[in-house]
mmCIF file of C-alpha atoms in Angstrom:
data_model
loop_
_atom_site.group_PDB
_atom_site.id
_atom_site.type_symbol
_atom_site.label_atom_id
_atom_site.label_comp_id
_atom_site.label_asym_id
_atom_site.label_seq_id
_atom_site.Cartn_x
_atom_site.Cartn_y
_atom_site.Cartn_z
ATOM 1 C CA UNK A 1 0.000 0.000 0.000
ATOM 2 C CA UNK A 2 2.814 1.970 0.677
ATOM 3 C CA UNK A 3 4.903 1.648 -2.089
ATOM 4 C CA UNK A 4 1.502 2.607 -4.160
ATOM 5 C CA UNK A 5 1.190 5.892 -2.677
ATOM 6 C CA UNK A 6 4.188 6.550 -3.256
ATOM 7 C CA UNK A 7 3.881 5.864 -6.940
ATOM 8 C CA UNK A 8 0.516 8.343 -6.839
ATOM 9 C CA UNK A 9 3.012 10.932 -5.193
ATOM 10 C CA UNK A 10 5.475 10.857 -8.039
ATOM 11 C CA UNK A 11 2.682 10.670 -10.773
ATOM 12 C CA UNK A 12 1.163 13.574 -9.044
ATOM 13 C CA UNK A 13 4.600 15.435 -9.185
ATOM 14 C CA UNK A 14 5.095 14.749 -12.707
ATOM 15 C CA UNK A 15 1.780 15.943 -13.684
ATOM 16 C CA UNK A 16 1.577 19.167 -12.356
ATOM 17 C CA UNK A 17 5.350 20.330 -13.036
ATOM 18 C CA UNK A 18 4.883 22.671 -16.095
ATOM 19 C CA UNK A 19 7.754 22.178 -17.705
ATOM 20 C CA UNK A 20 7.597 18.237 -17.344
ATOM 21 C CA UNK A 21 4.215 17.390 -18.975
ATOM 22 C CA UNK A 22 5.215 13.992 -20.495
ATOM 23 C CA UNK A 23 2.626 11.656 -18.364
ATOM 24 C CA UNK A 24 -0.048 11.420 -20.832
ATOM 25 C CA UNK A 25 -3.014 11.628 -18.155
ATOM 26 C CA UNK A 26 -5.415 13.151 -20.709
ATOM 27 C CA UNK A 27 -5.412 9.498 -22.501
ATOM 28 C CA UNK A 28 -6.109 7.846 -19.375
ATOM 29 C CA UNK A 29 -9.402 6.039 -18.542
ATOM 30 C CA UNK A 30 -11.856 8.838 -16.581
ATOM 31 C CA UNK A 31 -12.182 6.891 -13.230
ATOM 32 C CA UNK A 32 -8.197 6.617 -13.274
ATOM 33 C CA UNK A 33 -8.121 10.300 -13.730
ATOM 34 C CA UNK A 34 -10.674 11.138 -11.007
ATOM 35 C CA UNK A 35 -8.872 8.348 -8.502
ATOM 36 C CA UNK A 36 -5.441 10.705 -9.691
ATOM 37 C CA UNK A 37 -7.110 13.792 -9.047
ATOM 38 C CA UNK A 38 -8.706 12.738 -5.622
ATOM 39 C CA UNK A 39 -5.086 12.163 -4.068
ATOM 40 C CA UNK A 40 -3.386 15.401 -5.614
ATOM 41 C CA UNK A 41 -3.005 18.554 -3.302
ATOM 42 C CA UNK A 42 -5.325 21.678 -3.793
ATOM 43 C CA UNK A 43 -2.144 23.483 -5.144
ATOM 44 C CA UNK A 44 -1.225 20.183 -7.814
ATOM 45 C CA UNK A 45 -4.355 20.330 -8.993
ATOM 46 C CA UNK A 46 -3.876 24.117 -9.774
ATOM 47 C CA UNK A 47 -0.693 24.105 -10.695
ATOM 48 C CA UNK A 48 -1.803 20.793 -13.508
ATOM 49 C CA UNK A 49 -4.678 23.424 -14.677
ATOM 50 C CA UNK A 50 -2.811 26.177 -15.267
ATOM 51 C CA UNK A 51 -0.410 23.826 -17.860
ATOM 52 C CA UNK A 52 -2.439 23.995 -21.086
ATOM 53 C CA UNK A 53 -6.616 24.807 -21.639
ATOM 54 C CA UNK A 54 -6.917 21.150 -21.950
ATOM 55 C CA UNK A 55 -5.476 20.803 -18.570
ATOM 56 C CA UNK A 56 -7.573 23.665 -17.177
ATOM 57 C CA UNK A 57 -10.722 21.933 -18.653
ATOM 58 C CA UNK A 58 -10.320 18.629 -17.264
ATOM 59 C CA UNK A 59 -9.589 19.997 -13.886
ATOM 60 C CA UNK A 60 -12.604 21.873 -13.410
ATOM 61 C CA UNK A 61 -14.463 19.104 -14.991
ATOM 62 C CA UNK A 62 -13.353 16.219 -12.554
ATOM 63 C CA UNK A 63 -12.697 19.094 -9.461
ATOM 64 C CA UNK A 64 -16.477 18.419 -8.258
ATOM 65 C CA UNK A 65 -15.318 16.167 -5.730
ATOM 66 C CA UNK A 66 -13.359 18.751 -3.818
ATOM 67 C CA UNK A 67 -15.120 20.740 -0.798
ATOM 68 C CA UNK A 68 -12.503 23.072 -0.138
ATOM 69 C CA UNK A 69 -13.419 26.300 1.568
ATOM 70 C CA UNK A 70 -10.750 29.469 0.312
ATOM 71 C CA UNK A 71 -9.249 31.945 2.787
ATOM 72 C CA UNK A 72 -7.381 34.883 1.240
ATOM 73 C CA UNK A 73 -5.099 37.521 2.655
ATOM 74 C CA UNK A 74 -2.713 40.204 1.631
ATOM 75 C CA UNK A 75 -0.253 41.518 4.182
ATOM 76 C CA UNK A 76 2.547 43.582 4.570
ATOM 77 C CA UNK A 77 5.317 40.891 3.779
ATOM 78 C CA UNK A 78 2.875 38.412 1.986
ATOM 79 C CA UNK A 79 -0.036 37.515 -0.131
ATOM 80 C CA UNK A 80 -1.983 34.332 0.921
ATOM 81 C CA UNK A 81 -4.353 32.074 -0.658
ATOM 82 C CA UNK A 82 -5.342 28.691 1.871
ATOM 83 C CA UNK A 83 -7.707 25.942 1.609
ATOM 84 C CA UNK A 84 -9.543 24.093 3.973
ATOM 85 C CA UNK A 85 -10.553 21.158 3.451
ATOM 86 C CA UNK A 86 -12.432 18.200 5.272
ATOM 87 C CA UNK A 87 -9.487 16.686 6.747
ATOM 88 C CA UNK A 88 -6.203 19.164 6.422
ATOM 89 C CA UNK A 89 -5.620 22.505 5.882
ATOM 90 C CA UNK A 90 -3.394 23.505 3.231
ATOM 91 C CA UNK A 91 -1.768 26.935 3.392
ATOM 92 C CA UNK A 92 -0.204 28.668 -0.163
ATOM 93 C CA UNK A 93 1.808 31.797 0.519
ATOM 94 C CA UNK A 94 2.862 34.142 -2.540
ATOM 95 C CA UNK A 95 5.715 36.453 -0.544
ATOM 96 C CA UNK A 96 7.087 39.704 -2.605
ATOM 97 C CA UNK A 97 11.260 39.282 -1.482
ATOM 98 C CA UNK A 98 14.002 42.123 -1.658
ATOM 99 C CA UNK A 99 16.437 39.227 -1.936
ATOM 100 C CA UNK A 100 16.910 38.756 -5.970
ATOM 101 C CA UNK A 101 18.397 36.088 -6.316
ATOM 102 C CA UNK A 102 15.404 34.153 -4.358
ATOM 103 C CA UNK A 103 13.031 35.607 -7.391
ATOM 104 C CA UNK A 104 11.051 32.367 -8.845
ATOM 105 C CA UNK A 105 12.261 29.952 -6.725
ATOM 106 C CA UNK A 106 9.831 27.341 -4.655
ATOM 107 C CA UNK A 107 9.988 26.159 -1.333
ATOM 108 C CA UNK A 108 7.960 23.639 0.302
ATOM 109 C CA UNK A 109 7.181 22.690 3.989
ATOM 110 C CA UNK A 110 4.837 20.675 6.276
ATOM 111 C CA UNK A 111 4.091 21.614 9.514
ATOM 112 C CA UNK A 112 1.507 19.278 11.491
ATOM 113 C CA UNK A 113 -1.425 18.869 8.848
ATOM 114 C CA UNK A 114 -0.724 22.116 7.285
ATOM 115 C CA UNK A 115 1.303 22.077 4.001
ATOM 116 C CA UNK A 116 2.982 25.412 3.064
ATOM 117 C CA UNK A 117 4.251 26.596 -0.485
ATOM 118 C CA UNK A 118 5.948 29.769 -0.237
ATOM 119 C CA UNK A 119 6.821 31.308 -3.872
ATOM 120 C CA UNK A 120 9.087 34.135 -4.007
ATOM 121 C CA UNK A 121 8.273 37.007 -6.713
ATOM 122 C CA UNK A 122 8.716 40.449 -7.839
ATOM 123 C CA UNK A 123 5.241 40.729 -9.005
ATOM 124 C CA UNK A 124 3.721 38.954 -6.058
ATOM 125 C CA UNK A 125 0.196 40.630 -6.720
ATOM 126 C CA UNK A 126 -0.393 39.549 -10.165
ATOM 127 C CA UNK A 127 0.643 36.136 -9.487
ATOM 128 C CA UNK A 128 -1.509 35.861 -6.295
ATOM 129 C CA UNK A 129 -4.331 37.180 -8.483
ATOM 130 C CA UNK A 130 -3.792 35.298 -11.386
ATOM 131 C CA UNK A 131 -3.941 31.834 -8.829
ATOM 132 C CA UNK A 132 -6.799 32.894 -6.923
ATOM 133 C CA UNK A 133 -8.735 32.896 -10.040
ATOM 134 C CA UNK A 134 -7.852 29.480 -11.239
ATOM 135 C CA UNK A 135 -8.400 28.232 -7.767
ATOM 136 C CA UNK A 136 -11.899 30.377 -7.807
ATOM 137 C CA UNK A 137 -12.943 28.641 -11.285
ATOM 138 C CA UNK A 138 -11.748 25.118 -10.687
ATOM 139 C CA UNK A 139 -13.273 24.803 -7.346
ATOM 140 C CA UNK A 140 -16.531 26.778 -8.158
ATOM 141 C CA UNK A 141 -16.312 29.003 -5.366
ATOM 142 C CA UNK A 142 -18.234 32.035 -5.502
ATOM 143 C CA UNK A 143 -18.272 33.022 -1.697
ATOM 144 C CA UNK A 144 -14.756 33.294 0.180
ATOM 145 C CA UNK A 145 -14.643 32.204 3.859
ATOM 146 C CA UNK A 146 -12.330 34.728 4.829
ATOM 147 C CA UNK A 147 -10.720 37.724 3.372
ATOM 148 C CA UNK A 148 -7.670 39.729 5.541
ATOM 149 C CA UNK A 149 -6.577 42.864 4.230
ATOM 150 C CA UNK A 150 -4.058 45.096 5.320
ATOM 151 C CA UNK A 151 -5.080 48.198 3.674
ATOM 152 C CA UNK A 152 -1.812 49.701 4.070
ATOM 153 C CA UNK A 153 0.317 46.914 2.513
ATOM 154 C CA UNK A 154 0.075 47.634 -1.073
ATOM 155 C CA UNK A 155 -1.604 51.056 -1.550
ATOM 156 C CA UNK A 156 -0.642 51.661 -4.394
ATOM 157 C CA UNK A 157 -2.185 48.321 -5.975
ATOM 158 C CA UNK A 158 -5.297 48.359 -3.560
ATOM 159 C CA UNK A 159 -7.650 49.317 -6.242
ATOM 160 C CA UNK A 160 -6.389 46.787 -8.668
ATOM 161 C CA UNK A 161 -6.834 44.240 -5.794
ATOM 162 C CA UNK A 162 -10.213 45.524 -4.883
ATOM 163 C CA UNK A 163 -11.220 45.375 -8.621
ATOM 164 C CA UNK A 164 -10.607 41.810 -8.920
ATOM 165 C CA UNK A 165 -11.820 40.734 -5.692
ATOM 166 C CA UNK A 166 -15.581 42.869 -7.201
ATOM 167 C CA UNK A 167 -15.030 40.843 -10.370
ATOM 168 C CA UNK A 168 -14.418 36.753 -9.521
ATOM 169 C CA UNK A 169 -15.793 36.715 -5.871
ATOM 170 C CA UNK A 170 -19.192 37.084 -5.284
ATOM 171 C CA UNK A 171 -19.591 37.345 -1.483
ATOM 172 C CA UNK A 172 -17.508 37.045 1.673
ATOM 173 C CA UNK A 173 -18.002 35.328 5.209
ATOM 174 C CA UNK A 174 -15.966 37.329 7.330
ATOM 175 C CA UNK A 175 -14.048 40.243 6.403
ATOM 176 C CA UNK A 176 -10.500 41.263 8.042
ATOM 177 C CA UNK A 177 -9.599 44.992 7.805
ATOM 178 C CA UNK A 178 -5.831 46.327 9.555
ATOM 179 C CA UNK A 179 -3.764 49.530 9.311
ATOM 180 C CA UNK A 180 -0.541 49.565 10.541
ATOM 181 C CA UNK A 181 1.244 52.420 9.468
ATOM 182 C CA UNK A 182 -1.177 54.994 10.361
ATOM 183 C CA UNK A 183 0.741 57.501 7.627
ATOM 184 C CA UNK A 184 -0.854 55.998 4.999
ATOM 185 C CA UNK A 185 -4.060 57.097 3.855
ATOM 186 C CA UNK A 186 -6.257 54.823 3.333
ATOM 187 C CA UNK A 187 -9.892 55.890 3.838
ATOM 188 C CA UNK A 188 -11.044 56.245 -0.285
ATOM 189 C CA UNK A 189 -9.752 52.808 -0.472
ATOM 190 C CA UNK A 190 -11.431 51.318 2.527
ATOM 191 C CA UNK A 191 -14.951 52.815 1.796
ATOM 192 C CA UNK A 192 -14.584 51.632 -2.000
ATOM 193 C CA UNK A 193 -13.970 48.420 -0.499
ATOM 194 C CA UNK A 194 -17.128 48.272 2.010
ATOM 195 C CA UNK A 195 -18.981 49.875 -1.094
ATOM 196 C CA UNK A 196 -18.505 46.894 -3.339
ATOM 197 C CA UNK A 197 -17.654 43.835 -1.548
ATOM 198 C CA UNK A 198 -20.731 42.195 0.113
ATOM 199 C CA UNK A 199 -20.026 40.412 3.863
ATOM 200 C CA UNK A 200 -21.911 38.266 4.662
ATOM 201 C CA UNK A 201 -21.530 37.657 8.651
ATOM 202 C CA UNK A 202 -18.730 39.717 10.048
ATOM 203 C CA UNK A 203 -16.699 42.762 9.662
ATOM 204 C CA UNK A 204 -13.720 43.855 11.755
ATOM 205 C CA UNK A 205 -11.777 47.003 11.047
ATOM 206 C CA UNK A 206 -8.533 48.361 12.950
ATOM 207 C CA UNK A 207 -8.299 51.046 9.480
ATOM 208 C CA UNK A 208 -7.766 54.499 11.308
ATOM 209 C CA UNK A 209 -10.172 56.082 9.236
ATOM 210 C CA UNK A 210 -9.201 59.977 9.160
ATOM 211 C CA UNK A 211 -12.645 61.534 7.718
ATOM 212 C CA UNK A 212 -15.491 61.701 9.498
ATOM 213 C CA UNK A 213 -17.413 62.094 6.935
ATOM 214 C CA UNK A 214 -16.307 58.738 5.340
ATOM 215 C CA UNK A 215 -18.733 57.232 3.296
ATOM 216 C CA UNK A 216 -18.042 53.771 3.790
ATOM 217 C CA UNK A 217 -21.268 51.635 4.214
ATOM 218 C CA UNK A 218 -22.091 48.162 6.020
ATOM 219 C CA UNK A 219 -23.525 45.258 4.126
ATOM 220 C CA UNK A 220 -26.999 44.543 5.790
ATOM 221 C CA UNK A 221 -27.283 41.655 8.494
ATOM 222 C CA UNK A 222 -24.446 41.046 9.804
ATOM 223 C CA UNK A 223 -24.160 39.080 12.400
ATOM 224 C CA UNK A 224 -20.991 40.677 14.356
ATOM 225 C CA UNK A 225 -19.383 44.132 13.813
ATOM 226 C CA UNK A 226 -16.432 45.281 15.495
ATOM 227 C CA UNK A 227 -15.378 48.645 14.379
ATOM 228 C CA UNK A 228 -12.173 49.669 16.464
ATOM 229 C CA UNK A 229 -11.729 53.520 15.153
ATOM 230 C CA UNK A 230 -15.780 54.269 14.663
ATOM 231 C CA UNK A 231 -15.650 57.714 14.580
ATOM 232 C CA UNK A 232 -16.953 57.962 10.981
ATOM 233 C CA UNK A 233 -20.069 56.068 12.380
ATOM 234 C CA UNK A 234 -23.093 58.817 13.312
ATOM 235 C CA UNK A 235 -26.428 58.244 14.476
ATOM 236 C CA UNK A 236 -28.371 57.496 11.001
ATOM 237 C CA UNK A 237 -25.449 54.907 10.271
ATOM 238 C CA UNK A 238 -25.431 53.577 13.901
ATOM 239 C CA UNK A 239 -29.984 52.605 13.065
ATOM 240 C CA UNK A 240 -29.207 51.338 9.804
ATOM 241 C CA UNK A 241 -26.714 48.791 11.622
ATOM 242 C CA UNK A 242 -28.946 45.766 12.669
ATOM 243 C CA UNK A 243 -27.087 42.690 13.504
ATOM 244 C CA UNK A 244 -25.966 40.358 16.477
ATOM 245 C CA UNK A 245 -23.143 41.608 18.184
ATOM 246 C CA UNK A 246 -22.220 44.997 17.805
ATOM 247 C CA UNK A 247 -18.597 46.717 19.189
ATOM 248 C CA UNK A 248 -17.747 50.642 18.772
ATOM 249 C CA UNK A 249 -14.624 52.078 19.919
ATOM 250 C CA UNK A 250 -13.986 55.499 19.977
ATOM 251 C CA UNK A 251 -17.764 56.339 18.730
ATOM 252 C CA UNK A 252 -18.710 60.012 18.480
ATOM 253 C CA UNK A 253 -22.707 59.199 19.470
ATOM 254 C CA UNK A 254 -23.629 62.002 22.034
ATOM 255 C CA UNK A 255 -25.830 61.077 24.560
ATOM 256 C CA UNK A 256 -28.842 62.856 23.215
ATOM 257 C CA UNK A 257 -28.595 60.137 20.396
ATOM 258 C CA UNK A 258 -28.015 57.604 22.668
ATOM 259 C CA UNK A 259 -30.964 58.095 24.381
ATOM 260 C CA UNK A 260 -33.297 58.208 21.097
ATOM 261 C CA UNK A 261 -31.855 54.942 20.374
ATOM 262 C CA UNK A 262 -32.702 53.571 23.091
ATOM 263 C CA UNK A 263 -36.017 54.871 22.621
ATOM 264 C CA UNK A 264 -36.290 53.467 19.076
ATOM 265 C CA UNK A 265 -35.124 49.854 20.506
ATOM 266 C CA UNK A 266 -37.182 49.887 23.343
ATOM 267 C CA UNK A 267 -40.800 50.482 20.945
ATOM 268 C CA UNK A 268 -39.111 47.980 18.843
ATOM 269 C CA UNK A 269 -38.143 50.416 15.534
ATOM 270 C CA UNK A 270 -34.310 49.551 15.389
ATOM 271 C CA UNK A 271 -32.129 46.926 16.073
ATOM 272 C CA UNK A 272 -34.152 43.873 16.659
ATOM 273 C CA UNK A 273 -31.723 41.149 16.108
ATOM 274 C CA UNK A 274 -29.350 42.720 18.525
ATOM 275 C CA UNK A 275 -27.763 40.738 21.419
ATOM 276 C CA UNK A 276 -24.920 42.894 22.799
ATOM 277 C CA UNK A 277 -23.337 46.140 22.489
ATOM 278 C CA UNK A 278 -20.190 47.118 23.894
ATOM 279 C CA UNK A 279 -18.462 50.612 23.599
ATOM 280 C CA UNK A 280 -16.020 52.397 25.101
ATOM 281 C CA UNK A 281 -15.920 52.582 29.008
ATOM 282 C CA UNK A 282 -18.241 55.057 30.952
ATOM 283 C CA UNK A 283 -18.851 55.158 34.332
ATOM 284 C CA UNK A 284 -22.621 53.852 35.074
ATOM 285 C CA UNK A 285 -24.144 56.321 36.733
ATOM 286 C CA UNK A 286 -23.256 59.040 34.327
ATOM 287 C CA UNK A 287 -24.859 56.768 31.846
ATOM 288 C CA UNK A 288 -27.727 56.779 33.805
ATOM 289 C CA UNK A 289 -27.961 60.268 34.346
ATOM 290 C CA UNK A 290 -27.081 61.427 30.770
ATOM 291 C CA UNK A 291 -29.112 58.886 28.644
ATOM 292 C CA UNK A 292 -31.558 57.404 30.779
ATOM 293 C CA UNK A 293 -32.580 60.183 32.899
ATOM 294 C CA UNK A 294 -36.048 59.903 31.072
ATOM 295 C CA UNK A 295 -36.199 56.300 30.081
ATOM 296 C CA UNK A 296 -37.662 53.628 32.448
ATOM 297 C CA UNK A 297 -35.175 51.641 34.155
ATOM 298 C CA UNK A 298 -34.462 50.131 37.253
ATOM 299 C CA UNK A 299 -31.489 49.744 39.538
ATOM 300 C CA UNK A 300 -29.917 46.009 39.746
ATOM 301 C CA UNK A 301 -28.592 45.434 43.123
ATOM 302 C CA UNK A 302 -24.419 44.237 42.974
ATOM 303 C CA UNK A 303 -25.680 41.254 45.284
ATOM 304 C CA UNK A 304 -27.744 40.008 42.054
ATOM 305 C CA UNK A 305 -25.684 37.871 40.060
ATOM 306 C CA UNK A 306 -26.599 37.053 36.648
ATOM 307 C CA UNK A 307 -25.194 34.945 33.698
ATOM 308 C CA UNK A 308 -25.352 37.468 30.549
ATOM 309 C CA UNK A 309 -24.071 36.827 27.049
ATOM 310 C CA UNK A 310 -21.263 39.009 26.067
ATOM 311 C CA UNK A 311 -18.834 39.395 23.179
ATOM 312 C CA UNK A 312 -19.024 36.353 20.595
ATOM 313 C CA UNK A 313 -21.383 34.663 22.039
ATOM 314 C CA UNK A 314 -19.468 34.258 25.383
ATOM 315 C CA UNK A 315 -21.500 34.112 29.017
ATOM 316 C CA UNK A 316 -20.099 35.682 32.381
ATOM 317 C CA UNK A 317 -21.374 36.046 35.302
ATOM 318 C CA UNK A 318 -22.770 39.966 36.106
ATOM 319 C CA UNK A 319 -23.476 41.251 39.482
ATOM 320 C CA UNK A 320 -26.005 44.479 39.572
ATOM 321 C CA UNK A 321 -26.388 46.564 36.362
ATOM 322 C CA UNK A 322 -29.264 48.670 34.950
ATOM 323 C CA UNK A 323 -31.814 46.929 33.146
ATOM 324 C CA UNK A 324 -34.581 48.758 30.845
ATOM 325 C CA UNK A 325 -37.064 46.997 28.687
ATOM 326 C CA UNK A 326 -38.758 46.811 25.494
ATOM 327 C CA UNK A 327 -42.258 46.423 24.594
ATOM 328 C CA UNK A 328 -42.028 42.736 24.229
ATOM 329 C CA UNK A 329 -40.629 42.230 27.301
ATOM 330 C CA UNK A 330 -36.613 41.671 26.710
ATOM 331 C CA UNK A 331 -34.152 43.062 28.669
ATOM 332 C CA UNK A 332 -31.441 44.907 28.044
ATOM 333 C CA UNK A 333 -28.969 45.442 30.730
ATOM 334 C CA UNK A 334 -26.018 47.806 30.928
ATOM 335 C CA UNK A 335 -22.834 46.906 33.031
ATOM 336 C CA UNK A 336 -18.967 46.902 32.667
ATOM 337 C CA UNK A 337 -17.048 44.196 31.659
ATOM 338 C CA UNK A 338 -13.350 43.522 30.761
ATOM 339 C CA UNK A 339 -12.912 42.560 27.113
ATOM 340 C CA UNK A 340 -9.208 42.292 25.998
ATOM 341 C CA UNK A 341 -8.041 43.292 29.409
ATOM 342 C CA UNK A 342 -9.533 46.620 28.961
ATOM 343 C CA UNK A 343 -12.825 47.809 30.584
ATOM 344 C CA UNK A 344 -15.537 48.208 28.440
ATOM 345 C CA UNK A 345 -19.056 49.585 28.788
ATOM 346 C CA UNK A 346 -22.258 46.965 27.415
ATOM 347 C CA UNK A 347 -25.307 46.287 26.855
ATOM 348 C CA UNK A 348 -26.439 42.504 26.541
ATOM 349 C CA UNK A 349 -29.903 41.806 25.662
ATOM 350 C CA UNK A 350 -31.521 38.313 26.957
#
């Protein structure tokens, strides 16, 4: 058995080399073909598409087996593309190198169950684009799992990678957004981003968005938002935001607003598939004299302990807090709680 895998490993090699294409797997029976295709990684089966249209048909013809889920990322040093699969995940790293005389070459490695190609290039971002598509089109994927974008990392090329992200993908799970060098500029390129990429579940964003009068918008239910710089977020943005879990930092919502939210969710006009809030920290009682100085509520006593849900679905135990209520009879209650080791102020509905 062993000494027949090992024989599907080299035929597997052989067929998805480019420059050795000598095997002549077209001619071969089509169950022989699928069985050859079933044992080749992600990345063979790619690499064997990308050899001739022949090639590129056949893969996508006898691909329909594969259940792979697609991850991408571009980041400061690197662009990634990774599959998951049922079984192991299989990471492919295009990395744009200073060091010349590593331009075009391959390296391989496996760590655990993940198997890593790193590729070395000049022209990293065309290359990462041009396999993302084949890997799009021969594993009919239309909505990526996960997309991580430093917005900063290739500014110069973000609308060119935004462009073809509009183009060959048609949705994505959970988006990633990061700025690290705070320098850079990169609010036109963030909002044309949220304009024309739909998420489906979840959006995080560390970009330090400089405008506030950015005119980014937020795909429609979501199921977590976690905005980190939320300046750019007023109060007709903050209604039209209905989803699960929903975290503000640095939000520029006075309390007037504040308190006509609560207003709205309380008779049941905004938010209603919202479980928890958290924003910045505020002391209680200012909260309670500020925004709900004419809003029922009612005064939990610190003896009362009660098991709330919190950030990502995640239950602690609460002592006191200030609960209101809406029409239907949920509860919201507001209290602190540490989240990252800093002390936030929330509201969790249950």
């Amino acid at each position: 058995m062993e000494e027949v895998s090992k024989g599907m490993h080299s035929i597997i090699k052989m067929i998805s080399n480019r420059k050795n294409n000598k095997f002549p797997i077209l001619r071969l029976p089509y169950l022989a073909i699928q069985e050859i295709f079933k044992a080749m990684h992600p990345i063979e089966i790619i690499n064997f598409s990308m050899i001739s249209k022949r090639t590129r048909t056949l893969a996508k013809f006898v691909s329909f087996y594969s259940k792979y889920s697609i991850r991408l990322s571009v980041e400061n040093s690197m662009l990634k593309i990774r599959f998951f699969g049922t079984k192991n995940v299989v990471s492919c790293c295009f990395l744009m190198t200073r060091k010349i005389l590593l331009n075009g070459k391959i390296e391989e490695g496996e760590w655990g169950n993940i198997r890593t190609v790193f590729k070395f290039s000049k022209n990293a971002v065309d290359e990462w684009k041009q396999f993302c598509k084949y890997a799009l089109e021969i594993f009919k994927i239309q909505t990526i799992d996960d997309l991580t974008l430093y917005m900063d990392a290739f500014v110069d090329q973000n609308v060119s990678i935004i462009d073809f992200l509009i183009t060959n993908v048609k949705s994505v799970e959970e988006c990633y957004l990061y700025h690290l060098y705070k320098e850079k500029n990169v609010d036109w390129h963030t909002a044309y981003l949220l304009n024309n990429i739909t998420v489906n579940a979840k959006l995080f964003s560390k970009v330090n968005i400089r405008n506030k009068n950015f005119n980014g918008k937020m795909s429609k239910n979501l199921k977590e938002i976690y905005i980190y710089n939320s300046r750019w977020i007023g109060y007709k943005m903050l209604l039209d935001i209905d989803c699960k879990n929903v975290i503000l930092e640095k939000n520029r919502i006075s309390d007037e607003q504040w308190n006509l939210f609560l207003k709205k969710w309380i008779a049941m006009e905004t938010h209603l598939n919202l479980e928890y809030l958290e924003l910045d920290y505020r002391d209680i009682e200012e909260f309670r004299a500020l925004v709900l100085h004419d809003i029922p509520h009612e005064v939990v006593d610190r003896g009362v302990k009660r098991v709330l849900k919190t950030y990502c679905d995640e239950k602690r135990t609460i002592s006191g807090g200030i609960d209101i209520r809406q029409i239907d009879g949920k509860t919201a209650t507001f209290f602190s709680v540490y989240s990252f080791q800093t002390l936030k102020f929330a509201m969790s509905i249950h």
